[in-house]
Amino acid sequence: MVPLSTMASSSKTIRRLEVVSPVPADIDIANSVQPLPISEIAESLNLSPKHYDLYGKYKAKVLLSVLDELQGSDDGYYVVVGGITPTPLGEGKSTTTVGLCQALGAFLDKKVFTCLRQPSQGPTFGIKGGAAGGGYSQVIPMDEFNLHLTGDIHAITAANNLLAAAIDTRIFHEASQSDKALFNRLCPPNKEGKRTFADIMHRRLKKLGISKTNPEDLTPDEIKRFARLDIDPQSITWRRVMDVNDRFLRKITIGQGPEEKGMVRETGFDISVASEIMAVLALTTSLGDMRERLGNMVIGNSKSGEPITADDLGVGGALTVLMKDAINPTLMQTLEGTPVLVHAGPFANIAHGNSSIVADKIALKLVGKNGFVVTEAGFGADIGTEKFMNIKCRYSGLVPQCAVIVATIRALKMHGGGPEVVAGKPLDKAYTSENVALVEAGCVNLAKHIENTKGYGVSVVVAINKFATDSDAEMNVVREAALRAGAFDAVICTHHAHGGKGAVDLGIAVQKACESQSQPLKFLYPLDISIKEKIEAIAKSYGASGVEYSEEAEKQIELYTKQGFSGLPICMAKTQYSFSHIASLKGAPTGFNIPIRDVRASIGAGFIYPLVGTMSTMPGLPTRPCFFDIDVDIATGKVRGLS
Amino acid sequence: MVPLSTMASSSKTIRRLEVVSPVPADIDIANSVQPLPISEIAESLNLSPKHYDLYGKYKAKVLLSVLDELQGSDDGYYVVVGGITPTPLGEGKSTTTVGLCQALGAFLDKKVFTCLRQPSQGPTFGIKGGAAGGGYSQVIPMDEFNLHLTGDIHAITAANNLLAAAIDTRIFHEASQSDKALFNRLCPPNKEGKRTFADIMHRRLKKLGISKTNPEDLTPDEIKRFARLDIDPQSITWRRVMDVNDRFLRKITIGQGPEEKGMVRETGFDISVASEIMAVLALTTSLGDMRERLGNMVIGNSKSGEPITADDLGVGGALTVLMKDAINPTLMQTLEGTPVLVHAGPFANIAHGNSSIVADKIALKLVGKNGFVVTEAGFGADIGTEKFMNIKCRYSGLVPQCAVIVATIRALKMHGGGPEVVAGKPLDKAYTSENVALVEAGCVNLAKHIENTKGYGVSVVVAINKFATDSDAEMNVVREAALRAGAFDAVICTHHAHGGKGAVDLGIAVQKACESQSQPLKFLYPLDISIKEKIEAIAKSYGASGVEYSEEAEKQIELYTKQGFSGLPICMAKTQYSFSHIASLKGAPTGFNIPIRDVRASIGAGFIYPLVGTMSTMPGLPTRPCFFDIDVDIATGKVRGLS
């Protein structure tokens, strides 16, 4: 048997696109290309069937064991794609990520891997439509990418809600039982009539400092401490989730059935990708690490202020069982036949908005020395790239060489003072006709993102994502401003219209940037300073003068510090539409104070998240959602109407 | 390319078991056998890779297109496994179904297929544990069978809840918009500035008798009728679902967020397998048929009493897209290497409790002439087999030759007057020591099930599922009673302890029963009588003297009749623990009146379900759920603690 090595040239799987102008609808382009069997893509990566599980013909889960096999081999270059502060229409980060990889793999003969987030099904049926890139830079099959994929989000939903059910049911059963009765039910006699602890109970015993292994030996006080979690219902931060835009679940009252004996409680649902379990999946590094993170998730406090975890509830192992296949990333392909790993898609505000560490690690080994792994960081670089560096790379130990910042003339004009851009409304003509002055004025936003990103010790390449209406003069202004701000290069790309061919210059620039870079990663803040000092370091990077804390925020910071969680990195929950907390403040504002309304924590995933303003974690549906157009062609079984 | 034909001898895949006594735990037996790659099982069925999609190494979805290819070929024999009225411990229907197939395939050299329901994950983590059979008669890998499988239940959850979100959001948007504004949003101008109807809107237009195709041509009255569904919130029967035992969601209030403007509503969650979409999946016959059924699901009424469907809400196509992979049944294997199709698992009371029609159809073609397809009907034969015949076979057009009735000495003793059997409590010694008189007295229950089942025109074979404590004298009494009641044969089986070898006699009896049978199926009632006449025909089969309707039931029967739904078959939601509606009435009671508390309808799935008493559609978790024992072995990745 040939041992696993880094990937063979992917040239066998490369497919040339015949592009059409004007660019057809995304789904029409996606459907016009016959994907290769994913086993052929896997073969081009030197993966044999024992390294992956097929899920249909065009998706496969790459098994984590690949990492063990490739432990000693070299990593490729690591490239992160961020963006300037966007308009509500998005500036094409995913499309650029895919287009850049198509250029590197299909035109520059490089070994390359795209690492992307799995999208939520909520937007697919709601407003936004799909998230597989766009135009001639897409991941295919587009419908499979946007729908169930290989079930990871469904596994998260199942695990999240099993934990939620465990919380309320435990409170319910504790309310009606004595310490002794509770204990006896938790440790029932086995066939030999002897009471035993389940394996998972040893974790709680250890946390309580009880070293006894025989249930019969516990004192009444130890029985009480062990069996009675005494959860304070007011303190519960764990919510239920659903991968649907269901606004009516944002705030609900549960437990109103007669059998629940009046134990009603206000709570709510988030969309599944906002679950802490999604953040765990994105940040974990191995099955064993995931088991620990899931068990350590804190769902609230006891009435005496002790954090209560999933393992205290006895459910950390079951959660891991539900997530054991989800930990393997999903292999797909781009329109031009280069490989893609799709894995995890945590919220970009209340979580860190980056795809998974394990996918990046596998990809870096598979492309090997001089190969490229390109991954995307959600939102603008102030949020996405910042969290990529300070949270994701801190946990993974991986060091990026190059950061791409995607800019559009449209967004720069907005930052320069152009009229408001509103999704669903026609664009003002300032955006569709030449206006060099507006662009020039807006470049302060780009410059600030370049400056911040360079601070991490990476080369910055600006990708100007060209629209048909952009003029050469406008683009030249951006290029000059980017170089002035210290960018390694700034390149015009047309991958939406031309596929990889439109991003060849970008690919060359990224290659040079990577080859010229060998600095270690410089974090924005160390972990061993206080929570407030970390928040303030990030606020300063936004251009803020200071930070203001609400009473609630002060209280939570004190609690988390007391509970021993102050050493975690910080994940700011802030609007993506401004460096500041005020979405309408465009450009590169200064002199503002960042208000921290509240502070929450994802202890299992491993970060504290201060809330800057109100973040919706459950989208709604409009009067006419996308679903009106979506159907199956009965004759062919193909999906129609996805956008 | 070799054309698809009926299956080759499966002997290549047969695996001999080395059985151990006493019988080890189910998970230990399941883990002691290395499953064959599912592609080998598929090959033994003459299926080539184009006929199925792999989901990992031991599961594959068999594509519906197989049915088209095999359209002209012969079906095998069709066998349904029901049971006598059970104890709360279950009498081994699934185990007998699997054991019988292992006997037919591995010992009698027959072509055979087992068709089973997919279990809910709720019980897996709650009380009951898994549902893959037991002892040496199991489907493997047991953890994959009991967990996500190939995602069908997750797809149902997603589809069910998308429809739920569509309902509340539509009410919300209708409340704040004029007819004209609503209409304009529903039919926005396209790129050419022209308003158009989405394809799905033509279904509603047709229902309203509006034949216009240009939105501009509608009169104000037509605009109002088209755009305003005017759903009566009180009439909504569609609930949200989750595949978790979460009792606190049984009754909830939604819409309490400030943005929902006070539009609160009481509703609740059911467990996912109780979704009408699960019943649709089980009863559908093709992709096109599923599209129609999903679109026709009625979620409630307009304020003027018109039924409102998923297609009225514009979401029937999107639901079909979410379900398009779920329609393909999942191929697995038994411990002895015979093939299994796992597909759909609707509730056995508020739905019909049988696995899917499409799986049975595919299996019948694949085994071909003289082969055997064995499927299970949930609950006792009064409910499971009755619904199998009158609902499932009515929709499929398939005709069974043989019905197996599983009986245990334990359950017969209960029917003969033995003490109450309670799950989780030790059995009274009446059940573990010989008591021929109790068994003899209990045989009235078996006799009544035989009589009822024979009425459908099938041969009835009784399978006496032997426990270690059962005596020969006890079993002989059962055998005699069965033959006296008209059974074709009655056979003692030990497949739990011995695998297929323990069910060889049963296999021979079933074969003879099938070969000697060629009657058409005789339904218990025709469809063209009134709803009440149908309910009364079923009640009579229970031994009831009559039926009593509540005021609510009368009202609903009148409404459904007025709405044109009276031609549907009836699906009784009744306890499985008695022929009557009173669980404690054992044996074969007579002279009781069946009370109908309410009547509901699953119009898309295609049945009306009268509620006899209160049916819980959301289980709860005990103080110490199964999940305490479930974990992943980090070193091997294997699941521990499933039962």
Tab-separated table of C-alpha atoms in Angstrom, chain A residues 55 59 61 118 121 144 147-158 243 278 281 322-323 325-328 330, chain B residues 55 148-151 154-155:
chain	number	residue	atom	x	y	z
A	55	TYR	CA	-21.781	11.049	1.115
A	59	LYS	CA	-19.283	14.981	-1.236
A	61	LYS	CA	-15.995	13.478	4.689
A	118	GLN	CA	-20.913	25.699	5.800
A	121	GLN	CA	-30.156	26.870	5.725
A	144	GLU	CA	-25.805	20.286	-1.885
A	147	LEU	CA	-28.727	22.380	1.842
A	148	HIS	CA	-28.051	19.542	4.290
A	149	LEU	CA	-24.434	19.042	3.114
A	150	THR	CA	-23.261	16.093	5.252
A	151	GLY	CA	-25.489	16.833	8.211
A	152	ASP	CA	-23.078	18.732	10.473
A	153	ILE	CA	-25.500	21.561	11.294
A	154	HIS	CA	-28.247	19.017	11.936
A	155	ALA	CA	-25.909	17.245	14.356
A	156	ILE	CA	-25.282	20.563	16.108
A	157	THR	CA	-29.019	21.205	16.369
A	158	ALA	CA	-29.563	17.742	17.846
A	243	ASP	CA	-31.655	26.034	11.422
A	278	MET	CA	-20.771	25.285	16.261
A	281	LEU	CA	-16.606	22.425	16.134
A	322	LEU	CA	-23.830	13.162	18.221
A	323	MET	CA	-20.886	15.207	16.883
A	325	ASP	CA	-19.025	12.443	12.332
A	326	ALA	CA	-19.424	16.217	12.179
A	327	ILE	CA	-15.777	16.631	13.204
A	328	ASN	CA	-14.685	15.345	9.775
A	330	THR	CA	-16.517	17.786	3.870
B	55	TYR	CA	-23.117	7.419	3.179
B	148	HIS	CA	-28.312	10.258	12.468
B	149	LEU	CA	-28.516	7.391	9.926
B	150	THR	CA	-28.575	9.241	6.589
B	151	GLY	CA	-30.250	12.373	7.873
B	154	HIS	CA	-33.175	15.798	10.322
B	155	ALA	CA	-34.579	16.667	6.898
